[in-house]
Backbone as a chain_set.jsonl record, in Angstrom:
{"seq": "XXXXXXXXXXXXXXXXXXXXXXXXXXXXXXXXXXXXXXXXXXXXXXXXXXXXXXXXXXXXXXXXXXXXXXXXXXXXXXXXXXXXXXXXXXXXXXXXXXXXXXXXXXXXXXXXXXXXXXXXXXXXXXXXXXXXXXXXXXXXXXXXXXXXXXXXXXXXXXXXXXXXXXXXXXXXXXXXXXXXXXXXXXXXXXXXXXXXXXXXXXXXXXXXXXXXX", "coords": {"N": [[61.317, 20.965, 44.778], [64.051, 18.894, 45.648], [64.166, 15.828, 47.513], [65.867, 15.675, 50.569], [68.605, 13.63, 51.411], [69.799, 11.549, 53.902], [72.374, 9.5, 54.972], [72.952, 7.458, 57.56], [74.987, 6.403, 60.376], [77.456, 5.71, 59.33], [80.608, 4.18, 59.228], [83.0, 3.415, 58.143], [85.667, 4.339, 55.929], [85.367, 3.461, 53.231], [82.606, 2.952, 52.846], [81.574, 5.394, 53.538], [82.579, 6.953, 51.453], [81.152, 5.75, 49.399], [78.568, 6.614, 49.986], [78.882, 9.363, 49.627], [79.634, 9.454, 46.906], [77.32, 8.466, 45.79], [75.624, 10.542, 46.119], [74.558, 11.479, 48.531], [73.117, 13.868, 50.71], [73.556, 14.427, 53.363], [75.686, 13.032, 55.784], [75.852, 10.719, 58.433], [77.321, 10.334, 61.63], [77.754, 8.205, 64.36], [77.88, 8.516, 67.81], [77.69, 6.538, 70.241], [78.128, 4.135, 72.408], [76.663, 1.716, 72.708], [75.674, 1.149, 70.257], [75.978, -0.685, 67.18], [77.007, 0.863, 65.251], [78.642, 2.715, 66.293], [81.298, 5.069, 66.435], [84.697, 5.743, 67.198], [86.277, 8.587, 68.783], [88.547, 9.371, 67.333], [88.119, 8.038, 64.86], [85.733, 9.258, 64.101], [86.589, 11.884, 63.612], [88.298, 11.41, 61.451], [86.528, 10.43, 59.467], [84.819, 12.602, 59.215], [86.553, 14.472, 58.105], [86.932, 13.394, 55.565], [84.417, 13.752, 54.496], [83.865, 16.452, 54.565], [82.879, 19.353, 52.878], [81.75, 17.966, 50.819], [79.378, 16.868, 51.65], [76.869, 17.558, 54.114], [77.538, 17.181, 57.601], [76.347, 15.133, 60.098], [76.188, 14.658, 63.552], [75.405, 12.171, 65.686], [74.158, 11.799, 68.892], [73.432, 10.534, 72.209], [72.107, 11.774, 74.885], [74.614, 12.84, 75.574], [77.386, 13.685, 77.682], [78.707, 16.929, 78.701], [81.561, 17.17, 78.464], [82.317, 15.136, 76.669], [80.823, 15.879, 74.423], [82.07, 18.285, 73.78], [84.616, 17.393, 72.987], [83.919, 15.798, 70.79], [82.702, 17.676, 69.114], [84.868, 19.305, 68.527], [86.48, 17.543, 67.1], [84.873, 16.661, 64.975], [83.43, 18.819, 63.967], [80.582, 19.34, 63.425], [77.843, 19.908, 61.167], [75.323, 19.455, 61.907], [73.707, 18.613, 64.894], [72.394, 15.736, 66.032], [69.993, 14.662, 68.102], [69.197, 12.014, 70.17], [68.314, 11.259, 72.643], [66.999, 11.831, 75.917], [66.944, 14.537, 75.847], [66.055, 17.886, 76.645], [64.05, 20.662, 75.357], [65.31, 22.963, 76.312], [67.92, 22.097, 76.799], [68.673, 21.457, 74.19], [68.589, 23.979, 72.996], [70.661, 25.186, 74.37], [72.855, 23.678, 73.425], [72.818, 24.383, 70.776], [73.52, 27.051, 70.914], [76.103, 26.8, 71.936], [77.543, 25.355, 69.978], [76.783, 26.148, 67.458], [75.524, 24.653, 65.528], [73.027, 23.101, 63.417], [70.065, 21.781, 64.946], [68.736, 18.63, 65.117], [66.08, 16.878, 66.295], [65.221, 13.747, 67.457], [62.109, 12.154, 67.463], [60.308, 9.637, 68.849], [57.882, 7.535, 67.355], [54.715, 6.081, 67.623], [52.058, 6.532, 67.802], [49.403, 8.905, 67.023], [49.488, 10.855, 68.964], [52.167, 10.9, 69.629], [53.27, 12.098, 67.369], [52.087, 14.618, 67.583], [53.406, 15.5, 69.839], [55.741, 16.558, 68.959], [55.427, 19.221, 68.623], [56.422, 20.542, 70.803], [58.992, 21.146, 70.195], [59.059, 23.219, 68.493], [60.531, 26.103, 67.182], [62.889, 25.552, 68.432], [64.255, 23.09, 67.666], [65.775, 22.676, 64.538], [64.969, 20.79, 62.786], [62.59, 18.195, 63.199], [63.002, 14.781, 63.662], [61.245, 12.14, 62.746], [60.992, 9.028, 64.023], [60.652, 5.465, 64.333], [59.154, 4.209, 67.294], [61.298, 2.495, 69.47], [61.597, -1.125, 69.801], [60.706, -2.715, 72.907], [62.724, -4.314, 73.941], [65.024, -3.382, 72.845], [68.233, -1.841, 73.072], [68.775, 0.408, 71.716], [67.989, 3.701, 70.669], [67.371, 4.284, 68.07], [67.811, 3.135, 64.635], [66.861, 0.553, 64.472], [65.633, -0.735, 62.429], [62.911, -0.672, 62.187], [59.707, 0.274, 61.112], [57.181, 2.863, 61.352], [53.643, 3.645, 61.339], [53.198, 5.259, 58.502], [51.116, 6.829, 57.66], [50.405, 8.403, 59.765], [51.753, 10.729, 59.486], [50.685, 11.93, 57.318], [49.05, 14.17, 57.275], [50.656, 16.278, 57.89], [52.014, 19.506, 57.259], [53.696, 19.819, 54.247], [55.629, 21.738, 54.0], [56.754, 21.923, 56.393], [59.664, 21.525, 58.334], [60.816, 18.53, 58.54], [62.11, 15.205, 59.143], [61.973, 11.983, 57.816], [62.311, 8.841, 59.244], [63.287, 5.489, 60.236], [63.082, 2.229, 59.603], [63.276, 2.5, 56.849], [64.163, 1.624, 53.48], [65.729, 0.655, 50.318], [63.631, -0.535, 48.967], [61.187, 0.361, 49.994], [61.135, 3.119, 50.261], [60.151, 4.894, 48.311], [57.375, 4.517, 48.445], [56.968, 5.362, 51.084], [57.593, 8.067, 50.867], [55.611, 8.905, 49.113], [53.361, 8.725, 50.721], [53.916, 10.345, 52.977], [55.068, 12.704, 52.042], [57.525, 13.663, 52.803], [60.139, 16.024, 53.348], [62.72, 15.229, 53.727], [64.774, 12.326, 54.188], [66.023, 9.664, 56.231], [68.282, 7.077, 56.526], [69.548, 4.022, 57.86], [69.945, 1.181, 59.026], [68.63, 0.049, 56.884], [70.278, 0.079, 54.691], [72.243, -1.763, 55.054], [74.329, -4.732, 55.175], [74.715, -6.245, 57.344], [74.302, -5.717, 60.899], [75.566, -2.539, 61.445], [77.31, -2.72, 59.315], [77.63, -1.201, 56.441], [76.304, -1.39, 53.099], [77.571, -0.737, 50.03], [76.192, -1.025, 47.558], [73.499, -1.083, 48.3], [73.284, 1.419, 49.432], [73.593, 3.042, 47.139], [71.347, 2.156, 45.745], [69.303, 3.029, 47.4], [69.548, 5.846, 47.313], [69.041, 6.205, 44.581], [66.4, 5.289, 44.48], [65.066, 7.239, 45.948], [65.614, 9.574, 44.443], [64.517, 8.897, 41.946], [61.958, 8.336, 42.616]], "CA": [[62.533, 20.808, 45.592], [64.377, 17.483, 45.809], [64.184, 15.297, 48.875], [67.213, 15.592, 51.147], [68.917, 12.247, 51.784], [70.836, 11.354, 54.918], [72.823, 8.132, 55.243], [73.44, 7.539, 58.938], [75.691, 5.26, 60.927], [78.625, 5.347, 58.536], [81.727, 3.94, 60.157], [84.202, 3.038, 57.391], [85.923, 5.245, 54.806], [84.853, 2.93, 51.964], [81.157, 3.145, 52.708], [81.347, 6.84, 53.529], [82.809, 7.409, 50.069], [80.024, 5.266, 48.593], [77.441, 7.519, 50.237], [79.197, 10.638, 48.982], [79.601, 9.267, 45.456], [75.927, 8.242, 45.394], [74.936, 11.82, 46.15], [73.917, 11.785, 49.813], [73.222, 15.268, 51.113], [74.012, 14.45, 54.758], [76.226, 11.77, 56.293], [75.71, 10.694, 59.882], [78.281, 9.607, 62.453], [77.106, 7.861, 65.62], [78.668, 8.375, 69.032], [76.842, 5.867, 71.232], [78.825, 2.853, 72.475], [75.779, 0.553, 72.601], [75.285, 0.961, 68.864], [76.98, -1.322, 66.316], [77.493, 1.894, 64.321], [79.443, 3.66, 67.076], [82.668, 5.334, 65.996], [85.549, 6.388, 68.202], [86.554, 10.003, 68.545], [89.525, 9.48, 66.245], [87.487, 7.646, 63.604], [84.757, 10.295, 63.755], [87.329, 12.98, 63.008], [88.799, 10.954, 60.148], [85.413, 10.362, 58.526], [84.352, 13.969, 58.979], [87.493, 15.123, 57.195], [86.66, 12.881, 54.222], [83.115, 14.224, 54.023], [83.726, 17.911, 54.588], [82.854, 19.996, 51.579], [80.999, 17.153, 49.859], [78.05, 16.658, 52.229], [76.791, 18.039, 55.488], [77.914, 16.151, 58.568], [75.5, 15.059, 61.288], [76.751, 13.918, 64.682], [74.31, 11.627, 66.48], [74.499, 11.478, 70.273], [72.319, 10.157, 73.087], [72.343, 12.327, 76.224], [76.072, 12.903, 75.767], [77.822, 14.686, 78.657], [79.339, 18.121, 78.129], [82.968, 16.977, 78.116], [82.376, 14.33, 75.462], [80.32, 16.688, 73.318], [83.098, 19.257, 73.411], [85.649, 16.664, 72.242], [83.348, 15.393, 69.512], [82.494, 18.863, 68.28], [86.173, 19.757, 68.064], [87.003, 16.582, 66.121], [83.972, 16.456, 63.841], [82.895, 20.093, 63.489], [79.349, 18.939, 62.751], [76.85, 20.868, 60.698], [74.063, 19.085, 62.549], [73.694, 17.768, 66.084], [71.176, 14.927, 66.022], [69.806, 14.26, 69.5], [68.32, 10.842, 70.245], [68.083, 10.867, 74.027], [65.92, 12.495, 76.654], [67.271, 15.962, 75.893], [64.925, 18.819, 76.707], [64.224, 21.821, 74.467], [66.283, 23.882, 76.91], [69.246, 21.533, 76.551], [68.941, 21.595, 72.765], [68.888, 25.392, 72.725], [72.007, 25.428, 74.906], [73.827, 23.076, 72.518], [72.842, 25.182, 69.545], [74.316, 28.258, 71.212], [77.504, 26.433, 72.156], [78.244, 24.775, 68.836], [76.386, 26.794, 66.215], [75.068, 23.645, 64.568], [71.593, 22.808, 63.388], [69.603, 20.758, 65.873], [67.698, 17.697, 64.694], [65.65, 16.111, 67.471], [64.469, 12.54, 67.155], [60.868, 11.948, 68.204], [59.832, 8.285, 68.571], [56.47, 7.562, 66.962], [53.856, 4.906, 67.512], [50.675, 6.998, 67.778], [49.21, 10.302, 66.615], [49.916, 11.697, 70.081], [53.618, 11.053, 69.523], [53.514, 13.102, 66.33], [51.704, 15.914, 68.145], [54.375, 15.908, 70.862], [56.841, 17.27, 68.309], [55.178, 20.663, 68.707], [57.241, 21.084, 71.895], [60.3, 21.498, 69.656], [58.929, 24.361, 67.584], [61.372, 27.234, 67.55], [64.149, 25.085, 69.035], [64.88, 22.173, 66.715], [65.675, 23.061, 63.138], [64.144, 19.729, 62.211], [62.203, 17.03, 63.986], [63.202, 13.525, 62.96], [60.256, 11.167, 63.196], [61.544, 7.68, 63.969], [59.785, 4.492, 64.988], [59.441, 3.922, 68.703], [62.06, 1.236, 69.467], [61.066, -2.261, 70.555], [61.018, -2.62, 74.334], [63.954, -5.03, 74.287], [66.178, -2.808, 72.156], [68.999, -0.819, 73.804], [69.05, 1.508, 70.795], [66.862, 4.599, 70.431], [67.119, 4.311, 66.633], [68.593, 2.146, 63.909], [66.347, -0.787, 64.754], [65.03, -1.311, 61.242], [61.462, -0.76, 62.416], [58.94, 1.391, 60.566], [55.905, 3.149, 62.008], [52.546, 3.885, 60.4], [53.513, 6.519, 57.833], [49.917, 7.656, 57.483], [50.331, 9.345, 60.881], [52.372, 11.986, 59.057], [50.103, 12.353, 56.04], [48.394, 15.47, 57.374], [51.628, 17.325, 58.192], [52.321, 20.47, 56.206], [54.972, 19.412, 53.639], [56.624, 22.803, 54.157], [57.354, 21.795, 57.726], [60.999, 20.929, 58.273], [60.931, 17.288, 59.301], [62.86, 14.129, 58.515], [61.358, 10.671, 58.005], [63.287, 7.803, 59.544], [62.713, 4.292, 60.826], [62.684, 1.116, 58.755], [63.333, 2.793, 55.416], [65.135, 0.88, 52.697], [65.539, 0.962, 48.903], [62.394, -1.117, 48.458], [59.95, 0.99, 50.482], [61.236, 4.564, 50.489], [59.268, 5.627, 47.397], [56.029, 4.469, 49.035], [56.967, 6.208, 52.281], [57.561, 9.462, 50.439], [54.301, 9.182, 48.526], [52.385, 8.867, 51.807], [54.254, 11.403, 53.947], [55.592, 13.907, 51.373], [58.625, 14.129, 53.648], [61.17, 16.781, 52.633], [64.037, 14.622, 53.967], [64.72, 10.944, 54.689], [67.215, 9.23, 56.957], [68.36, 5.622, 56.508], [70.74, 3.426, 58.457], [69.956, -0.279, 58.904], [68.068, -0.355, 55.597], [71.325, -0.013, 53.659], [73.31, -2.581, 55.643], [74.329, -6.172, 54.94], [74.709, -6.778, 58.707], [74.26, -4.549, 61.786], [76.76, -1.718, 61.484], [78.123, -2.897, 58.104], [76.921, -0.629, 55.307], [76.454, -2.037, 51.807], [77.608, 0.321, 49.019], [75.155, -1.204, 46.538], [72.2, -0.684, 48.864], [73.328, 2.882, 49.546], [73.301, 3.592, 45.811], [69.963, 1.833, 45.4], [68.426, 3.891, 48.197], [69.59, 7.2, 46.743], [68.345, 6.144, 43.296], [64.962, 5.151, 44.72], [64.551, 8.553, 46.361], [65.7, 10.517, 43.328], [63.628, 8.496, 40.863], [60.585, 8.258, 43.124]], "C": [[62.796, 19.319, 45.812], [64.409, 17.1, 47.274], [65.625, 15.207, 49.355], [67.435, 14.18, 51.681], [70.053, 12.23, 52.795], [71.112, 9.858, 55.062], [73.503, 8.166, 56.6], [74.192, 6.271, 59.333], [76.851, 4.789, 60.079], [79.841, 5.226, 59.448], [83.025, 3.554, 59.475], [84.415, 4.009, 56.234], [85.307, 4.767, 53.495], [83.359, 3.213, 51.804], [80.784, 4.622, 52.82], [81.528, 7.381, 52.116], [81.669, 6.95, 49.163], [78.819, 6.173, 48.759], [77.665, 8.865, 49.549], [79.079, 10.527, 47.468], [78.174, 9.067, 44.952], [75.121, 9.539, 45.401], [74.185, 12.114, 47.429], [74.147, 13.248, 50.167], [73.82, 15.411, 52.51], [74.557, 13.074, 55.093], [76.228, 11.84, 57.812], [76.73, 9.813, 60.552], [77.671, 9.422, 63.839], [78.127, 7.765, 66.745], [77.744, 7.853, 70.125], [77.356, 4.439, 71.353], [77.936, 1.615, 72.37], [75.412, 0.229, 71.155], [76.362, 0.228, 68.086], [77.574, -0.339, 65.312], [78.362, 2.941, 65.024], [80.832, 3.82, 66.478], [83.425, 6.034, 67.121], [85.745, 7.85, 67.837], [87.503, 10.162, 67.359], [88.901, 9.128, 64.897], [86.46, 8.681, 63.159], [85.441, 11.471, 63.074], [87.838, 12.638, 61.624], [87.687, 10.958, 59.097], [84.883, 11.756, 58.201], [85.25, 14.697, 57.998], [87.274, 14.668, 55.753], [85.389, 13.482, 53.631], [83.032, 15.726, 53.847], [83.841, 18.514, 53.185], [82.084, 19.225, 50.531], [79.575, 16.878, 50.341], [78.051, 17.282, 53.617], [77.016, 16.863, 56.435], [77.004, 16.248, 59.779], [76.192, 14.195, 62.333], [75.602, 13.482, 65.572], [74.813, 11.252, 67.863], [73.231, 11.171, 71.068], [72.653, 10.63, 74.499], [73.841, 12.409, 76.533], [76.431, 13.978, 76.789], [78.608, 15.812, 77.989], [80.769, 17.873, 77.659], [83.109, 16.178, 76.823], [81.896, 15.136, 74.256], [81.359, 17.698, 72.848], [84.198, 18.59, 72.591], [85.153, 16.285, 70.851], [83.199, 16.586, 68.571], [83.816, 19.376, 67.724], [86.718, 18.848, 66.963], [86.186, 16.55, 64.844], [83.567, 17.763, 63.169], [81.578, 19.877, 62.736], [78.517, 20.127, 62.275], [75.538, 20.689, 61.444], [74.367, 18.281, 63.801], [72.353, 17.055, 66.116], [71.034, 14.281, 67.392], [68.776, 13.141, 69.595], [68.026, 10.411, 71.676], [66.892, 11.571, 74.624], [66.198, 13.988, 76.79], [66.0, 16.813, 75.893], [65.117, 19.919, 75.667], [65.251, 22.808, 75.005], [67.711, 23.398, 76.665], [69.612, 21.695, 75.078], [69.302, 23.03, 72.409], [70.283, 25.749, 73.226], [73.074, 24.883, 73.956], [73.93, 23.864, 71.214], [73.668, 26.451, 69.742], [75.8, 27.924, 71.307], [78.226, 26.084, 70.868], [77.823, 25.349, 67.483], [75.938, 25.832, 65.139], [73.544, 23.602, 64.53], [71.278, 21.742, 64.435], [68.51, 19.944, 65.193], [67.344, 16.861, 65.914], [64.801, 14.931, 67.053], [63.249, 12.441, 68.068], [60.358, 10.551, 67.865], [58.318, 8.268, 68.365], [55.859, 6.173, 66.969], [52.399, 5.319, 67.344], [50.619, 8.447, 67.285], [49.65, 11.26, 67.714], [51.425, 11.915, 70.059], [53.964, 12.113, 68.488], [53.203, 14.499, 66.871], [52.715, 16.416, 69.156], [55.541, 16.678, 70.264], [56.646, 18.777, 68.352], [56.017, 21.318, 69.799], [58.597, 21.576, 71.391], [60.244, 22.66, 68.68], [59.777, 25.52, 68.089], [62.691, 26.857, 68.186], [64.895, 24.189, 68.054], [64.704, 22.703, 65.3], [64.852, 22.036, 62.369], [63.797, 18.714, 63.288], [62.381, 15.799, 63.104], [62.238, 12.508, 63.531], [60.795, 9.767, 62.948], [60.564, 6.737, 64.657], [60.166, 4.339, 66.456], [60.144, 2.574, 68.783], [61.34, 0.122, 70.202], [61.53, -2.212, 72.008], [62.352, -3.261, 74.681], [65.197, -4.404, 73.67], [66.898, -1.787, 73.025], [69.232, 0.434, 72.967], [67.826, 2.391, 70.614], [66.482, 4.706, 68.965], [67.956, 3.256, 65.958], [68.146, 0.727, 64.136], [65.695, -1.448, 63.542], [63.53, -1.463, 61.338], [60.797, 0.483, 61.831], [57.713, 1.641, 61.437], [54.857, 3.393, 60.924], [52.74, 5.252, 59.751], [52.302, 7.422, 57.663], [49.729, 8.637, 58.635], [50.913, 10.7, 60.508], [51.691, 12.591, 57.834], [49.491, 13.747, 56.094], [49.365, 16.605, 57.713], [51.811, 18.244, 56.99], [53.656, 20.085, 55.576], [56.038, 20.493, 53.702], [57.289, 22.76, 55.521], [58.693, 21.062, 57.616], [61.049, 19.684, 59.15], [61.676, 16.259, 58.464], [62.133, 12.828, 58.819], [62.446, 9.633, 58.195], [62.543, 6.57, 60.059], [62.277, 3.265, 59.807], [62.686, 1.395, 57.272], [64.401, 1.942, 54.744], [64.881, 1.175, 51.219], [64.194, 0.492, 48.351], [61.147, -0.348, 48.876], [59.99, 2.511, 50.54], [60.346, 5.36, 49.545], [57.835, 5.648, 47.93], [55.933, 5.382, 50.247], [56.874, 7.679, 51.907], [56.209, 9.827, 49.833], [53.251, 9.431, 49.606], [52.654, 10.11, 52.644], [54.628, 12.732, 53.305], [56.74, 14.518, 52.188], [59.651, 14.903, 52.818], [62.567, 16.194, 52.794], [63.834, 13.215, 54.512], [66.081, 10.582, 55.272], [67.206, 7.707, 56.997], [69.638, 5.164, 57.186], [70.726, 1.921, 58.231], [69.454, -0.753, 57.544], [69.061, -0.411, 54.459], [72.535, -0.783, 54.2], [73.187, -4.036, 55.206], [74.34, -6.938, 56.259], [74.713, -5.559, 59.633], [75.596, -3.815, 61.849], [77.616, -1.787, 60.238], [77.324, -2.409, 56.898], [77.277, -1.361, 54.006], [76.444, -0.951, 50.732], [76.516, 0.199, 47.967], [73.787, -0.768, 47.059], [72.157, 0.828, 49.101], [72.959, 3.52, 48.208], [71.853, 3.345, 45.422], [68.986, 2.723, 46.159], [68.386, 5.294, 47.605], [68.845, 7.229, 45.409], [66.833, 6.077, 43.5], [64.341, 6.465, 45.142], [64.528, 9.512, 45.181], [64.698, 10.181, 42.226], [62.171, 8.417, 41.291], [59.887, 9.588, 43.109]], "O": [[61.874, 18.565, 46.125], [64.647, 17.93, 48.152], [66.499, 14.721, 48.636], [66.556, 13.606, 52.325], [71.116, 12.812, 52.579], [70.194, 9.06, 55.249], [74.523, 8.835, 56.769], [74.05, 5.218, 58.711], [77.2, 3.609, 60.098], [80.067, 6.063, 60.323], [84.046, 3.381, 60.14], [83.446, 4.458, 55.621], [84.782, 5.574, 52.728], [82.913, 3.66, 50.747], [79.779, 5.05, 52.253], [80.718, 8.178, 51.643], [81.265, 7.68, 48.258], [78.124, 6.471, 47.788], [76.744, 9.432, 48.962], [78.497, 11.397, 46.82], [77.85, 9.448, 43.827], [74.067, 9.628, 44.77], [73.258, 12.923, 47.421], [75.23, 13.792, 49.951], [74.505, 16.39, 52.805], [73.96, 12.061, 54.729], [76.556, 12.868, 58.404], [76.985, 8.69, 60.116], [77.137, 10.366, 64.421], [79.111, 7.031, 66.649], [77.102, 8.624, 70.839], [77.059, 3.607, 70.496], [78.422, 0.555, 71.974], [74.895, -0.851, 70.871], [77.547, 0.481, 68.299], [78.529, -0.665, 64.606], [78.766, 3.931, 64.415], [81.464, 2.846, 66.067], [82.857, 6.812, 67.887], [85.422, 8.286, 66.732], [87.278, 11.0, 66.486], [89.119, 9.826, 63.907], [86.332, 8.951, 61.965], [84.94, 11.996, 62.079], [87.814, 13.476, 60.723], [87.881, 11.431, 57.977], [84.542, 12.05, 57.055], [84.77, 15.453, 57.153], [87.415, 15.462, 54.823], [85.293, 13.694, 52.422], [82.219, 16.22, 53.067], [84.766, 18.22, 52.428], [81.788, 19.761, 49.463], [78.671, 16.678, 49.53], [79.105, 17.504, 54.212], [76.722, 15.712, 56.11], [76.897, 17.3, 60.41], [76.718, 13.127, 62.021], [74.904, 14.317, 66.148], [75.768, 10.488, 68.002], [72.119, 11.501, 70.656], [73.394, 9.966, 75.222], [74.27, 12.077, 77.638], [75.851, 15.064, 76.773], [79.105, 15.67, 76.871], [81.15, 18.315, 76.575], [83.934, 16.515, 75.974], [82.503, 15.075, 73.187], [81.503, 17.934, 71.649], [84.664, 19.159, 71.604], [85.87, 16.432, 69.861], [83.529, 16.508, 67.388], [83.879, 19.83, 66.581], [87.34, 19.319, 66.011], [86.74, 16.427, 63.751], [83.382, 17.813, 61.953], [81.475, 20.196, 61.551], [78.494, 21.19, 62.895], [74.751, 21.624, 61.597], [75.194, 17.369, 63.772], [71.303, 17.691, 66.215], [71.855, 13.455, 67.789], [67.635, 13.293, 69.161], [67.535, 9.303, 71.897], [65.911, 11.871, 73.943], [65.739, 14.627, 77.737], [65.014, 16.494, 75.229], [66.219, 20.095, 75.148], [65.985, 23.423, 74.23], [68.601, 24.193, 76.36], [70.751, 22.037, 74.759], [70.211, 23.269, 71.614], [71.0, 26.52, 72.588], [74.082, 25.546, 73.708], [75.008, 23.987, 70.632], [74.414, 26.868, 68.856], [76.647, 28.672, 70.821], [79.381, 26.463, 70.677], [78.455, 25.057, 66.467], [75.971, 26.167, 63.955], [72.868, 24.007, 65.475], [72.122, 20.908, 64.763], [67.495, 20.485, 64.752], [68.21, 16.212, 66.5], [63.784, 15.092, 66.377], [63.346, 12.619, 69.282], [60.008, 10.293, 66.714], [57.572, 8.905, 69.109], [56.405, 5.224, 66.405], [51.592, 4.558, 66.81], [51.643, 9.117, 67.152], [50.133, 12.355, 67.427], [51.908, 12.986, 70.427], [54.855, 12.934, 68.709], [53.959, 15.443, 66.645], [52.874, 17.625, 69.322], [56.254, 17.377, 70.983], [57.595, 19.531, 68.14], [56.295, 22.515, 69.731], [59.275, 22.338, 72.08], [61.263, 23.043, 68.105], [59.742, 25.869, 69.269], [63.526, 27.721, 68.454], [66.022, 24.486, 67.66], [63.614, 23.127, 64.915], [64.134, 22.372, 61.428], [64.604, 18.416, 64.169], [61.96, 15.782, 61.947], [62.395, 12.063, 64.668], [61.026, 9.371, 61.805], [59.744, 7.168, 65.467], [61.345, 4.34, 66.811], [59.648, 1.595, 68.226], [60.562, 0.381, 71.12], [62.622, -1.723, 72.301], [63.039, -2.816, 75.601], [66.312, -4.849, 73.944], [66.251, -0.949, 73.654], [69.815, 1.407, 73.445], [66.724, 1.875, 70.422], [65.389, 5.169, 68.642], [68.727, 2.555, 66.614], [68.939, -0.207, 64.014], [65.255, -2.595, 63.622], [62.94, -2.294, 60.647], [61.266, 1.603, 62.031], [57.26, 0.756, 62.163], [55.164, 3.348, 59.732], [52.479, 6.282, 60.373], [52.442, 8.638, 57.538], [48.976, 9.603, 58.505], [50.602, 11.708, 61.143], [52.089, 13.658, 57.369], [49.419, 14.433, 55.074], [48.955, 17.761, 57.814], [51.767, 17.799, 55.844], [54.663, 20.025, 56.282], [57.217, 20.214, 53.486], [58.263, 23.469, 55.775], [58.814, 20.085, 56.876], [61.294, 19.771, 60.353], [61.849, 16.415, 57.255], [61.722, 12.597, 59.956], [63.387, 9.552, 57.405], [61.333, 6.606, 60.285], [61.214, 3.406, 59.202], [62.146, 0.602, 56.5], [65.409, 1.585, 55.355], [63.921, 1.871, 50.89], [63.681, 1.056, 47.384], [60.138, -0.401, 48.174], [58.973, 3.137, 50.841], [59.829, 6.407, 49.936], [57.163, 6.678, 47.872], [54.942, 6.091, 50.421], [56.161, 8.447, 52.554], [55.722, 10.941, 50.024], [52.353, 10.254, 49.424], [51.727, 10.846, 52.983], [54.521, 13.778, 53.946], [56.895, 15.737, 52.245], [59.993, 14.488, 51.711], [63.496, 16.597, 52.095], [62.855, 12.939, 55.206], [67.122, 11.104, 54.874], [66.233, 7.105, 57.452], [70.674, 5.823, 57.103], [71.419, 1.427, 57.341], [69.814, -1.843, 57.099], [68.735, -0.893, 53.375], [73.682, -0.497, 53.857], [72.095, -4.516, 54.905], [74.018, -8.125, 56.299], [75.088, -4.47, 59.2], [76.615, -4.378, 62.247], [78.556, -1.005, 60.095], [76.45, -3.115, 56.395], [78.383, -1.874, 53.839], [75.417, -0.302, 50.532], [75.968, 1.209, 47.526], [73.009, -0.153, 46.329], [71.097, 1.443, 48.981], [72.123, 4.422, 48.148], [71.203, 4.214, 44.841], [67.957, 3.125, 45.615], [67.31, 5.863, 47.417], [68.101, 8.171, 45.134], [66.075, 6.728, 42.781], [63.219, 6.78, 44.746], [63.526, 10.188, 44.949], [64.097, 11.08, 41.638], [61.264, 8.427, 40.459], [58.726, 9.679, 43.507]]}, "num_chains": 1, "name": "protein.A"}
């Protein structure tokens, strides 16, 4: 089975099309004003319309309130809700019932105990997304371009539905996959020329590295 590829933090039609043309399986839209990858409600709807039918659409939020989530869900119609805040399993289950989308829950990792904590999401999250624990000074829960020790995931059952994220780029993703045997990868800052500005060439290089690795 091929590795599923998600390109996250897309904010412009040009780079969204580059991700689609490169063969990304999932495209991610970020609704979090502190992020340089944040998109407005209108832009999120526009990008989702371009992607629909060509890739699955993930909507990334951070403890978003109900009213905002309802507006976003109506505009984007996401296939996946990617939760990066302090959401509880109960909250995630509620969102899954409300919107009928897959739930991907980000779990920040620095130690083996962090990996073990993902067990709390069994039966609730369709996938756990293992991301590097953000630097203390960062206002962002993800997209910091930081990797964690991939060997912490080496003992995970490869049949387990998880996503590898955090510090991936075209140069290191093959090594990361060799160590973790991850069934899916998620990249954002690793395919940018500047924070929030995706680079079509790096997007293509990342997809090629995963497919050829």
